XYZ file of C-alpha atoms in Angstrom:
367
model
C 12.826 11.774 4.389
C 14.405 10.577 7.611
C 18.184 10.739 7.470
C 19.979 7.565 6.391
C 21.461 6.993 9.851
C 18.019 6.758 11.411
C 16.794 3.928 9.192
C 17.067 0.335 10.426
C 15.887 -3.095 9.300
C 12.354 -4.120 10.272
C 13.037 -6.327 13.322
C 10.593 -9.113 12.409
C 12.163 -9.986 9.055
C 13.673 -13.465 8.961
C 17.446 -13.177 9.424
C 20.030 -13.066 7.992
C 18.262 -10.395 5.935
C 20.933 -10.408 3.200
C 20.122 -13.989 2.193
C 16.426 -14.119 3.175
C 14.964 -10.823 2.005
C 14.488 -9.203 -1.350
C 11.979 -6.359 -1.374
C 10.831 -6.533 -5.018
C 8.558 -9.457 -5.831
C 8.810 -9.579 -9.618
C 12.348 -10.150 -10.925
C 12.868 -7.859 -13.918
C 16.099 -9.691 -14.824
C 18.231 -12.704 -13.914
C 22.030 -12.945 -13.422
C 22.347 -14.617 -16.838
C 20.770 -11.603 -18.632
C 22.985 -9.209 -20.597
C 23.560 -6.218 -18.250
C 23.677 -3.801 -21.195
C 20.407 -4.937 -22.768
C 16.945 -4.396 -21.252
C 14.972 -7.586 -20.601
C 11.388 -8.021 -21.914
C 10.105 -7.663 -18.319
C 12.078 -4.438 -17.782
C 10.650 -3.016 -21.006
C 7.123 -3.980 -19.958
C 7.487 -2.210 -16.597
C 9.266 0.827 -18.022
C 6.271 1.195 -20.360
C 3.867 0.918 -17.423
C 5.664 3.834 -15.724
C 5.783 5.765 -19.032
C 2.011 5.319 -19.416
C 1.408 6.779 -15.952
C 3.212 10.068 -16.763
C 0.150 11.885 -18.264
C -1.990 11.344 -15.124
C 0.870 12.555 -12.860
C 1.488 15.529 -15.128
C -2.213 16.445 -15.024
C -2.227 16.409 -11.197
C 1.006 18.418 -11.052
C -0.294 21.096 -13.465
C -3.102 21.972 -11.074
C -1.002 22.015 -7.866
C -1.893 25.411 -6.314
C 1.180 25.390 -4.050
C 3.660 25.479 -6.938
C 4.287 28.696 -8.893
C 4.192 28.165 -12.686
C 2.954 24.600 -12.057
C 2.053 23.860 -15.729
C 5.601 24.695 -16.887
C 7.156 22.597 -14.123
C 4.710 19.740 -14.751
C 5.843 19.690 -18.376
C 9.472 19.576 -17.154
C 8.604 16.626 -14.900
C 7.009 14.728 -17.799
C 10.009 15.426 -20.002
C 12.666 14.556 -17.419
C 11.029 11.393 -16.107
C 10.220 10.280 -19.647
C 13.881 10.774 -20.601
C 15.062 8.720 -17.617
C 12.746 5.861 -18.583
C 13.882 6.002 -22.214
C 17.514 5.927 -20.979
C 16.779 2.639 -19.184
C 15.587 1.177 -22.494
C 18.952 2.021 -24.057
C 21.129 1.175 -21.034
C 19.593 -0.614 -18.029
C 22.609 0.340 -15.911
C 22.002 4.106 -16.235
C 20.547 6.145 -13.314
C 21.637 3.626 -10.676
C 19.979 0.719 -12.517
C 19.181 -1.945 -13.463
C 15.634 -0.763 -12.678
C 13.217 -2.425 -10.305
C 9.865 -1.146 -9.006
C 11.527 0.660 -6.072
C 14.019 2.531 -8.251
C 11.361 3.473 -10.835
C 9.116 4.881 -8.063
C 12.017 6.632 -6.326
C 13.231 8.408 -9.473
C 9.694 9.656 -10.173
C 9.427 11.087 -6.640
C 12.909 12.658 -6.788
C 12.093 14.509 -10.028
C 8.707 15.699 -8.720
C 10.268 16.970 -5.478
C 13.188 18.657 -7.221
C 10.640 20.643 -9.236
C 8.781 21.671 -6.050
C 5.926 19.132 -6.250
C 5.613 17.680 -2.753
C 2.012 16.445 -2.689
C 0.263 16.610 -6.067
C -2.602 14.372 -4.897
C -3.409 16.503 -1.799
C -6.752 17.828 -3.071
C -8.079 14.448 -4.184
C -6.915 12.856 -0.905
C -8.800 15.485 1.108
C -11.962 15.004 -0.971
C -11.838 11.204 -0.706
C -11.097 11.341 3.045
C -14.092 13.596 3.651
C -16.343 11.262 1.634
C -15.087 8.154 3.434
C -15.346 9.766 6.893
C -19.048 10.448 6.215
C -19.572 6.723 5.449
C -17.493 5.274 8.305
C -20.383 4.926 10.760
C -22.597 3.083 8.244
C -19.831 0.671 7.238
C -18.999 -0.150 10.869
C -22.687 -0.642 11.763
C -23.150 -3.017 8.825
C -20.166 -5.051 10.038
C -21.256 -5.031 13.669
C -24.701 -6.315 12.646
C -23.177 -9.568 11.341
C -23.371 -11.944 14.307
C -21.525 -14.887 12.761
C -17.849 -14.127 13.453
C -16.249 -15.842 10.399
C -18.802 -14.053 8.182
C -18.063 -10.727 9.862
C -14.324 -11.259 9.327
C -14.898 -12.067 5.651
C -16.972 -8.898 5.305
C -14.168 -6.835 6.886
C -11.656 -8.412 4.481
C -13.917 -7.636 1.514
C -14.026 -4.060 2.800
C -10.224 -3.895 2.680
C -10.221 -5.061 -0.949
C -13.026 -2.688 -1.902
C -11.268 0.240 -0.228
C -7.975 -0.698 -1.867
C -9.456 0.041 -5.312
C -8.932 3.753 -4.590
C -5.488 3.938 -6.143
C -4.400 6.764 -8.406
C -1.060 5.121 -9.146
C -2.852 2.805 -11.565
C -3.437 4.469 -14.945
C -6.667 2.493 -15.539
C -8.100 3.392 -12.138
C -7.042 7.039 -12.339
C -9.255 7.123 -15.451
C -12.231 5.551 -13.636
C -11.918 8.040 -10.773
C -11.810 11.095 -12.953
C -15.168 9.930 -14.387
C -17.308 9.005 -11.409
C -15.524 8.296 -8.131
C -16.116 4.892 -6.562
C -19.042 3.452 -4.678
C -17.540 1.585 -1.739
C -20.450 -0.756 -1.059
C -20.873 -1.607 -4.741
C -17.165 -2.449 -4.847
C -17.602 -4.827 -1.881
C -20.318 -6.680 -3.777
C -18.436 -6.744 -7.072
C -15.132 -8.324 -6.031
C -14.024 -11.229 -8.212
C -15.450 -14.444 -6.734
C -13.362 -16.679 -4.492
C -11.084 -18.526 -4.693
C -8.878 -15.473 -5.297
C -5.509 -15.771 -7.044
C -3.894 -16.327 -3.613
C -6.561 -17.239 -1.065
C -5.612 -18.216 2.485
C -8.705 -16.648 4.047
C -10.023 -19.942 5.477
C -6.750 -20.623 7.342
C -6.772 -17.016 8.584
C -10.358 -17.412 9.872
C -9.295 -20.437 11.944
C -6.398 -18.518 13.559
C -8.589 -15.405 14.019
C -11.159 -17.420 15.981
C -8.462 -18.308 18.525
C -7.873 -14.573 19.225
C -4.220 -15.320 19.786
C -2.484 -12.168 18.454
C -1.442 -9.718 21.134
C 0.021 -7.058 18.833
C -0.487 -6.426 15.131
C 1.476 -4.059 12.863
C -0.405 -2.939 9.741
C 1.441 -1.176 6.917
C -1.322 0.968 5.415
C -1.750 2.117 1.827
C -4.099 4.695 0.270
C -6.114 7.603 1.669
C -9.892 7.692 1.428
C -11.960 4.501 1.412
C -8.849 2.318 1.693
C -7.705 3.463 5.125
C -11.056 4.725 6.480
C -13.569 2.106 5.261
C -11.176 -0.819 4.755
C -8.356 -0.832 7.289
C -9.878 1.085 10.220
C -12.967 -1.164 10.641
C -10.588 -4.176 10.522
C -8.253 -2.536 13.086
C -11.260 -1.663 15.271
C -12.320 -5.335 15.261
C -8.814 -6.330 16.411
C -9.044 -3.709 19.194
C -12.360 -5.280 20.258
C -10.480 -8.558 20.654
C -8.049 -6.825 23.024
C -5.233 -6.781 20.448
C -2.816 -3.855 20.320
C -2.712 -2.325 16.820
C 0.129 -0.297 15.290
C -0.729 1.455 12.010
C 2.451 2.257 10.049
C 2.051 5.077 7.519
C 4.399 6.926 5.168
C 6.618 9.747 6.365
C 6.134 11.801 3.164
C 3.396 12.042 0.529
C 3.588 9.673 -2.422
C 0.703 9.281 -4.910
C -2.516 9.107 -2.853
C -1.011 7.078 -0.002
C -1.983 8.266 3.454
C 0.831 9.880 5.467
C 1.520 9.616 9.180
C 0.296 13.172 9.903
C -2.823 12.708 7.755
C -3.663 9.458 9.546
C -3.436 11.132 12.960
C -5.905 13.784 11.720
C -8.284 11.195 10.240
C -8.446 9.187 13.461
C -8.975 12.337 15.536
C -11.999 13.140 13.327
C -13.441 9.614 13.667
C -13.158 9.387 17.465
C -16.069 10.494 19.641
C -15.733 12.883 22.592
C -14.644 9.957 24.814
C -11.837 9.039 22.424
C -13.670 5.922 21.224
C -13.970 4.565 17.692
C -17.681 3.759 17.383
C -17.769 2.557 20.992
C -14.368 0.831 20.954
C -11.571 2.015 23.245
C -8.557 3.245 21.259
C -5.919 3.268 24.003
C -4.374 0.229 22.282
C -4.193 1.954 18.875
C -0.830 3.436 17.907
C 0.099 5.390 14.773
C 3.719 5.066 13.649
C 5.788 6.879 11.052
C 7.300 4.111 8.890
C 10.055 6.405 7.570
C 9.012 5.478 4.020
C 8.299 7.949 1.201
C 7.270 5.666 -1.684
C 4.147 3.692 -2.672
C 6.260 0.506 -2.296
C 8.426 -0.388 0.705
C 11.844 -1.878 1.363
C 11.592 -3.351 4.857
C 15.360 -3.363 5.295
C 14.928 0.403 5.849
C 12.285 1.585 8.325
C 12.255 4.247 11.038
C 13.709 3.423 14.442
C 10.383 4.311 16.064
C 8.532 1.730 14.002
C 11.244 -0.873 14.610
C 10.901 -0.314 18.357
C 7.087 -0.502 18.335
C 7.033 -3.584 16.087
C 9.687 -5.659 17.852
C 7.183 -7.664 19.943
C 4.332 -7.919 17.397
C 3.009 -11.379 16.513
C 1.242 -10.485 13.233
C 2.491 -8.236 10.420
C -0.010 -7.059 7.796
C 1.174 -5.490 4.517
C -1.789 -3.949 2.753
C -2.105 -2.787 -0.822
C -0.522 -3.703 -4.134
C 2.632 -1.607 -3.627
C 3.622 -2.848 -0.154
C 2.032 -6.309 -0.135
C 2.254 -7.579 -3.738
C 4.776 -5.657 -5.889
C 7.103 -5.632 -2.894
C 7.146 -8.103 0.015
C 4.769 -10.779 -1.314
C 7.424 -13.411 -0.569
C 8.967 -11.654 2.453
C 9.435 -14.060 5.361
C 8.883 -12.994 8.949
C 9.652 -14.361 12.398
C 5.922 -14.121 13.200
C 2.607 -14.624 11.366
C 2.138 -12.415 8.326
C -0.637 -11.337 5.989
C -0.210 -9.730 2.571
C -3.522 -8.367 1.359
C -4.252 -6.282 -1.714
C -5.960 -5.983 -5.041
C -4.164 -6.636 -8.327
C -4.447 -3.362 -10.252
C -1.782 -3.714 -12.953
C -2.187 -6.212 -15.818
C 1.546 -6.964 -15.487
C 1.068 -8.106 -11.876
C -1.979 -10.208 -12.823
C 0.089 -11.874 -15.544
C 2.955 -12.606 -13.114
C 0.583 -14.163 -10.555
C -1.458 -16.036 -13.164
C -4.655 -14.290 -12.091
C -7.165 -11.753 -13.368
C -6.993 -7.958 -13.266
C -8.721 -6.800 -10.025
C -8.163 -10.246 -8.547
C -7.450 -10.338 -4.823
C -4.377 -11.524 -2.942
C -4.852 -12.826 0.589
C -1.555 -14.485 1.507
C -1.413 -15.660 5.117
C 1.662 -17.360 6.562
C 1.514 -18.828 10.025
C 4.750 -19.350 11.910
C 4.574 -22.493 13.987
C 6.317 -21.676 17.245
């Protein structure tokens, strides 16, 4: 984790940040709630995190880099379970009251204290290799669509389909352990539009004007998500002459792609001339966001990212953690897009949508 002194506020957040920005989307409690008593929403979310412990424990048990991994995995399950049960008794314990950032952070702290740095490494490598082998086909299918609005919609559907690869969701972790995911089938099987939040038509209009000079994309998962979802979309922006900054996590968390992993992935996808399926990549930058969680608090990002993002005119937050559970209502000084699939029933309930519904929230800033 970058040291505290090196973290700064994301420069494109609407200021003053104190009154305009709250990272977590879903309020677990209100000022009128009894501080000593957990709210129904807190209990619901604590249970969601409790239910995810077995899948994390299973990954940790088989971590080859940790001596006596099964014993330590059991300790993780016990310790994190105890912390969550403590919140049910006293919401103010462990730096509470809890929100999605604190619940994620405590899970990571306990894993790391026990020596588990990257329990999803093996599955990330497998999924990256699979997705890299499909990249060319996915890009060719997109390039073959001559109608630009249709091609854009296909790229967006690819982002949603890729975003299904998420091992932080207990239901999806189950699906993956059975049969992996077919990317193209997922593209076809998205819930029909209109999605629970659906600003795609307004986005298509702005896209056709090719007005963005620089786009910052906060990326999410490894595998199909980054390689078959985000990178074809980023490549299309590069074709338009837009500069693209991909912001990835500093440290591993669940199956999210890290900064160093993303550099490796892109090196593998480029041809000998440094092109991405014929597209020049001199305008593609990879930035370390300074983040180490599957959610993100934009009041704390790395100085490097802040510097690179300061003159961007579109911010994209992709994935449920960064674009829905946090930052759905974040306001920016420039255009913004929050795009992700709803993979927790609790989030679907909050939004009034269906499980596996899609969020495409586009806000245009009229200059």
